[in-house]
Short mmCIF file of C-alpha atoms in Angstrom, two decimals:
data_model
loop_
_atom_site.label_atom_id
_atom_site.label_comp_id
_atom_site.label_asym_id
_atom_site.label_seq_id
_atom_site.Cartn_x
_atom_site.Cartn_y
_atom_site.Cartn_z
CA MET A 1213 0.00 0.00 0.00
CA PHE A 1214 2.85 2.39 0.79
CA ASN A 1215 4.35 1.88 -2.66
CA THR A 1216 0.95 2.59 -4.21
CA PHE A 1217 0.60 5.83 -2.29
CA LYS A 1218 4.21 6.75 -3.00
CA SER A 1219 3.17 7.06 -6.64
CA ALA A 1220 -0.44 8.03 -6.00
CA LEU A 1221 0.22 11.00 -3.75
CA VAL A 1222 2.63 12.72 -6.09
CA ALA A 1223 1.24 16.22 -6.51
CA VAL A 1224 1.46 16.60 -10.26
CA GLY A 1225 3.16 19.97 -10.64
CA LEU A 1226 0.84 21.13 -13.38
CA MET A 1227 -2.02 20.89 -10.90
CA THR A 1228 -0.32 22.07 -7.70
CA THR A 1229 2.16 24.62 -6.47
CA VAL A 1230 4.52 22.26 -4.65
CA HIS A 1231 5.55 18.60 -4.76
CA THR A 1232 5.08 16.10 -1.97
CA ALA A 1233 7.84 14.74 0.20
CA PHE A 1234 7.34 11.27 -1.27
CA ALA A 1235 8.97 12.03 -4.63
CA SER A 1236 10.57 14.74 -6.72
CA PRO A 1237 8.82 14.30 -10.05
CA THR A 1238 9.30 15.89 -13.40
CA GLU A 1239 6.31 15.99 -15.66
CA SER A 1240 5.23 16.86 -19.16
CA THR A 1241 1.93 17.58 -20.85
CA TYR A 1242 0.70 14.49 -22.68
CA GLY A 1243 -2.31 16.13 -24.32
CA THR A 1244 -5.59 17.95 -23.85
CA VAL A 1245 -9.12 16.77 -24.48
CA LYS A 1246 -12.55 18.24 -23.73
CA GLY A 1247 -11.13 20.95 -21.49
CA TRP A 1248 -8.96 18.57 -19.44
CA THR A 1249 -5.17 18.51 -19.46
CA ILE A 1250 -3.37 15.18 -19.17
CA VAL A 1251 0.18 15.04 -17.78
CA SER A 1252 2.70 12.27 -17.14
CA ALA A 1253 5.14 12.25 -14.22
CA TYR A 1254 8.52 10.62 -13.53
CA GLU A 1255 10.45 10.44 -10.29
CA GLN A 1256 13.90 11.96 -10.28
CA PRO A 1257 16.70 11.01 -10.36
CA SER A 1258 15.58 7.38 -10.85
CA GLY A 1259 13.37 8.14 -13.87
CA GLU A 1260 10.66 5.80 -12.51
CA PHE A 1261 7.31 6.30 -14.26
CA LEU A 1262 4.78 7.46 -11.66
CA GLY A 1263 1.62 7.68 -13.73
CA CYS A 1264 -0.65 9.98 -15.72
CA ALA A 1265 -3.19 12.45 -14.36
CA MET A 1266 -6.08 14.54 -15.66
CA GLY A 1267 -7.09 17.93 -14.30
CA ARG A 1268 -8.43 21.32 -15.32
CA ILE A 1269 -5.88 24.09 -15.03
CA ASN A 1270 -6.53 27.11 -12.78
CA ASN A 1271 -9.62 25.55 -11.24
CA GLY A 1272 -8.84 25.23 -7.56
CA GLY A 1273 -12.26 23.81 -6.72
CA ASP A 1274 -11.90 20.79 -8.94
CA LEU A 1275 -10.55 17.27 -8.86
CA VAL A 1276 -7.55 15.43 -10.24
CA LEU A 1277 -7.90 11.81 -11.36
CA LEU A 1278 -4.65 9.89 -11.52
CA MET A 1279 -3.71 6.46 -12.85
CA ASN A 1280 -0.49 5.51 -11.09
CA GLY A 1281 2.33 3.43 -12.51
CA TYR A 1282 0.74 0.28 -11.09
CA GLY A 1283 -2.48 0.81 -13.05
CA GLY A 1284 -4.58 1.83 -10.04
CA TRP A 1285 -6.86 4.88 -10.01
CA VAL A 1286 -6.50 7.65 -7.44
CA LEU A 1287 -8.88 10.54 -6.84
CA LYS A 1288 -7.59 13.86 -5.45
CA PHE A 1289 -9.31 17.00 -4.14
CA PRO A 1290 -7.69 20.31 -3.14
CA HIS A 1291 -7.35 20.79 0.61
CA VAL A 1292 -4.60 22.38 2.68
CA ALA A 1293 -3.98 20.23 5.76
CA ALA A 1294 -1.12 18.72 7.72
CA GLN A 1295 0.77 16.17 5.65
CA GLY A 1296 -0.35 12.64 6.51
CA SER A 1297 -3.59 13.75 8.17
CA VAL A 1298 -6.81 11.88 7.40
CA VAL A 1299 -9.84 13.71 6.01
CA SER A 1300 -13.30 12.09 5.77
CA VAL A 1301 -14.93 12.71 2.38
CA THR A 1302 -18.51 12.06 1.27
CA MET A 1303 -19.15 11.69 -2.48
CA ASP A 1304 -22.50 11.48 -4.29
CA LEU A 1305 -22.95 10.73 -7.98
CA ASP A 1306 -26.14 9.28 -9.41
CA ARG A 1307 -26.53 5.84 -7.80
CA TYR A 1308 -23.01 5.91 -6.41
CA SER A 1309 -22.49 7.25 -2.92
CA ASP A 1310 -19.60 6.63 -0.56
CA GLN A 1311 -17.79 8.01 2.46
CA ILE A 1312 -14.05 7.42 2.42
CA ASP A 1313 -10.96 8.59 4.30
CA MET A 1314 -8.41 10.48 2.21
CA ILE A 1315 -4.79 11.21 3.12
CA SER A 1316 -3.31 14.70 2.86
CA ASP A 1317 -0.02 15.57 1.15
CA GLY A 1318 -0.29 19.13 2.41
CA ILE A 1319 -2.00 20.54 -0.68
CA TRP A 1320 -4.30 17.72 -1.83
CA ILE A 1321 -6.16 14.84 -0.21
CA ALA A 1322 -6.08 11.56 -2.10
CA ARG A 1323 -7.35 7.99 -2.05
CA ASP A 1324 -7.32 5.06 -4.43
CA ILE A 1325 -10.80 4.31 -5.84
CA HIS A 1326 -12.51 1.29 -7.38
CA PRO A 1327 -12.79 1.14 -11.21
CA ASP A 1328 -16.59 1.28 -10.81
CA TRP A 1329 -16.20 4.82 -9.49
CA VAL A 1330 -14.03 5.71 -12.47
CA ALA A 1331 -16.74 4.42 -14.80
CA ALA A 1332 -19.34 6.44 -12.87
CA LEU A 1333 -17.24 9.61 -13.22
CA ALA A 1334 -16.95 8.96 -16.96
CA ALA A 1335 -20.73 8.64 -17.32
CA GLY A 1336 -21.80 11.29 -14.80
CA ASN A 1337 -22.76 14.93 -15.13
CA GLU A 1338 -21.93 16.35 -11.71
CA LEU A 1339 -20.13 15.08 -8.61
CA SER A 1340 -21.11 16.38 -5.16
CA VAL A 1341 -18.32 16.26 -2.58
CA ARG A 1342 -18.32 17.23 1.11
CA TYR A 1343 -15.32 17.32 3.43
CA ALA A 1344 -13.93 19.49 6.23
CA ASN A 1345 -17.00 21.80 6.19
CA ARG A 1346 -16.50 22.29 2.45
CA SER A 1347 -18.95 21.41 -0.33
CA LEU A 1348 -18.00 21.07 -4.00
CA SER A 1349 -20.18 20.59 -7.06
CA ILE A 1350 -17.83 19.44 -9.79
CA GLY A 1351 -18.94 19.34 -13.41
CA LEU A 1352 -17.91 16.17 -15.23
CA THR A 1353 -18.18 17.33 -18.84
CA GLY A 1354 -15.57 15.60 -20.96
CA THR A 1355 -14.45 13.14 -18.29
CA ALA A 1356 -15.12 10.10 -20.49
CA ALA A 1357 -12.70 11.31 -23.15
CA ALA A 1358 -10.16 12.47 -20.55
CA ILE A 1359 -10.23 9.14 -18.69
CA ALA A 1360 -9.67 7.34 -21.98
CA LYS A 1361 -6.75 9.68 -22.64
CA VAL A 1362 -5.22 8.98 -19.21
CA THR A 1363 -5.51 5.24 -19.87
CA GLU A 1364 -3.81 5.71 -23.21
CA CYS A 1365 -1.07 7.84 -21.61
CA ASN A 1366 -0.41 5.16 -19.01
CA SER A 1367 -0.26 2.40 -21.63
CA TYR A 1368 2.62 4.28 -23.28
CA GLY A 1369 4.43 4.93 -20.01
CA GLY A 1370 3.62 8.62 -20.29
CA ARG A 1371 5.64 9.11 -23.46
CA THR A 1372 4.38 11.87 -25.71
CA SER A 1373 3.46 11.57 -29.36
CA THR A 1374 6.95 12.74 -30.34
CA THR A 1375 8.40 9.36 -29.43
CA ALA A 1376 8.77 6.67 -32.06
CA THR A 1377 6.39 4.31 -30.26
CA GLN A 1378 3.45 6.68 -30.21
CA ALA A 1379 4.22 8.34 -33.53
CA ALA A 1380 3.29 5.05 -35.18
CA ALA A 1381 -0.16 4.98 -33.55
CA PRO A 1382 -3.11 7.37 -33.84
CA GLN A 1383 -4.04 9.07 -30.58
CA VAL A 1384 -7.14 10.38 -28.86
CA VAL A 1385 -7.04 14.15 -29.36
CA GLU A 1386 -9.30 17.15 -28.94
CA SER A 1387 -12.08 17.20 -31.60
CA GLU A 1388 -10.89 13.89 -33.06
CA HIS A 1389 -14.47 13.24 -34.17
CA LEU A 1390 -14.05 16.07 -36.69
CA ARG A 1391 -11.38 14.11 -38.52
CA MET A 1392 -13.51 12.31 -41.07
CA GLY A 1393 -11.82 9.38 -42.79
CA ALA A 1394 -11.14 9.10 -46.51
CA GLY A 1395 -14.38 8.58 -48.43
CA CYS A 1396 -16.58 9.58 -45.49
CA PRO A 1397 -19.26 12.26 -46.00
CA GLY A 1398 -18.72 15.74 -44.59
CA LEU A 1399 -20.23 16.63 -41.23
CA GLY A 1400 -23.85 17.68 -41.56
CA THR A 1401 -24.39 15.90 -44.85
CA LEU A 1402 -25.52 12.55 -43.42
CA PRO A 1403 -28.09 12.95 -40.60
CA SER A 1404 -29.44 9.94 -38.72
CA PRO A 1405 -32.95 8.89 -39.84
CA THR A 1406 -35.85 9.11 -37.39
CA THR A 1407 -37.09 5.55 -37.81
CA GLY A 1408 -38.15 5.06 -34.18
CA THR A 1409 -37.08 1.41 -34.38
CA PRO A 1410 -35.14 0.35 -31.25
CA THR A 1411 -32.01 -1.77 -31.52
CA THR A 1412 -28.93 -2.78 -29.56
CA ILE A 1413 -25.45 -2.36 -31.00
CA THR A 1414 -22.34 -4.04 -29.57
CA PHE A 1415 -19.07 -2.15 -29.95
CA ARG A 1416 -15.76 -4.00 -29.53
CA ASN A 1417 -12.53 -2.01 -29.58
CA HIS A 1418 -9.67 -3.82 -31.32
CA ALA A 1419 -7.92 -0.61 -32.39
CA GLY A 1420 -5.01 -1.02 -29.99
CA ARG A 1421 -5.82 2.35 -28.35
CA ALA A 1422 -8.62 4.12 -26.53
CA VAL A 1423 -11.46 5.39 -28.73
CA THR A 1424 -14.76 7.23 -28.31
CA VAL A 1425 -17.95 6.24 -30.12
CA TYR A 1426 -19.98 9.11 -31.58
CA TRP A 1427 -23.49 9.19 -33.01
CA LEU A 1428 -24.30 11.42 -35.96
CA ASP A 1429 -27.47 13.13 -34.77
CA TYR A 1430 -30.53 14.20 -36.76
CA ASN A 1431 -28.53 17.16 -38.08
CA GLY A 1432 -25.53 15.04 -38.99
CA GLN A 1433 -23.46 16.42 -36.10
CA PRO A 1434 -21.37 14.15 -33.81
CA SER A 1435 -22.65 13.43 -30.31
CA GLU A 1436 -20.39 11.59 -27.84
CA MET A 1437 -21.89 8.28 -26.70
CA ILE A 1438 -19.40 5.91 -25.01
CA PRO A 1439 -15.63 5.68 -24.45
CA LEU A 1440 -13.89 2.35 -25.05
CA THR A 1441 -10.43 1.42 -23.84
CA ASN A 1442 -8.45 -1.06 -25.91
CA GLY A 1443 -10.09 -4.50 -25.77
CA GLU A 1444 -13.26 -3.18 -24.07
CA GLN A 1445 -16.76 -4.10 -25.21
CA GLN A 1446 -20.01 -2.24 -24.53
CA ASP A 1447 -23.64 -2.56 -25.65
CA LEU A 1448 -25.50 0.56 -26.70
CA ASN A 1449 -29.29 0.65 -26.72
CA THR A 1450 -30.73 3.05 -29.28
#
C-alpha cells in the first residue's frame, strides 16, 4: 500500500504549487481533451514512471484523477492540511455514494478508488463532494474522453506523441471526431434517420488504443456516446 501511495500522492506539478515529500517528479503535458489537461510524471533522479493524471488548469475547486504506474486509479481533491492527516470525504454521484478517508499531502487529499467509481465519473454529469466543512459541485463534462486519454497515456508509459512508439499509432485528441476518414461524408451531410425502431449495438474495440464512439445526430453532427479502452466491449441501446 505504501508503494501505491508513493506514486499516488505525487502532486502533479501542473495541478499544484509544490511537490510532496514522497517524490521529486518531473512531468510533461501528454495532451488535452474536452477541457482537461493530461500530464505524465517521472520520479527523479531514478526516472521511474509514476503515472498519468487529468485535471483542469486554474480551477482550484476541482478534482484530479490519476492512474499511477501500477495501473490503479487515485482521486484527489484540493485541501490544505497537515501532511499525513486523514480527512473524511462524502461523495455522491447518481446511484453511487460513498464516504471514504483520504490522506493529505499538504495541498491535496487523495485515495485510491474502485474502477466502478471511475466508470461512474466517466458517465456522470456532476459530482457532489463534502469534506472538512467544504462542499464542492464538480462538473464532469468531458471526463469520459479524458479518462480514456489517461488510460492511453499510461499504456505508453507517459511518453508523448513525439516518441517513435506513439508516432506510429493514432491518438485520442481534442475534436478527433471532426477528422472524417477518406471517403466519409462531410459533417452535416448525413443525418441519422428518425425511424423510431429500437435496436442494440455491440461495440468491440480492437484498435489497440482508446477510442470514443460518436453518433451522428438528426442534423448530422457528432454526439459523444461511449468511451472504449483497448479491448473493451459495450452494448448501446438506441
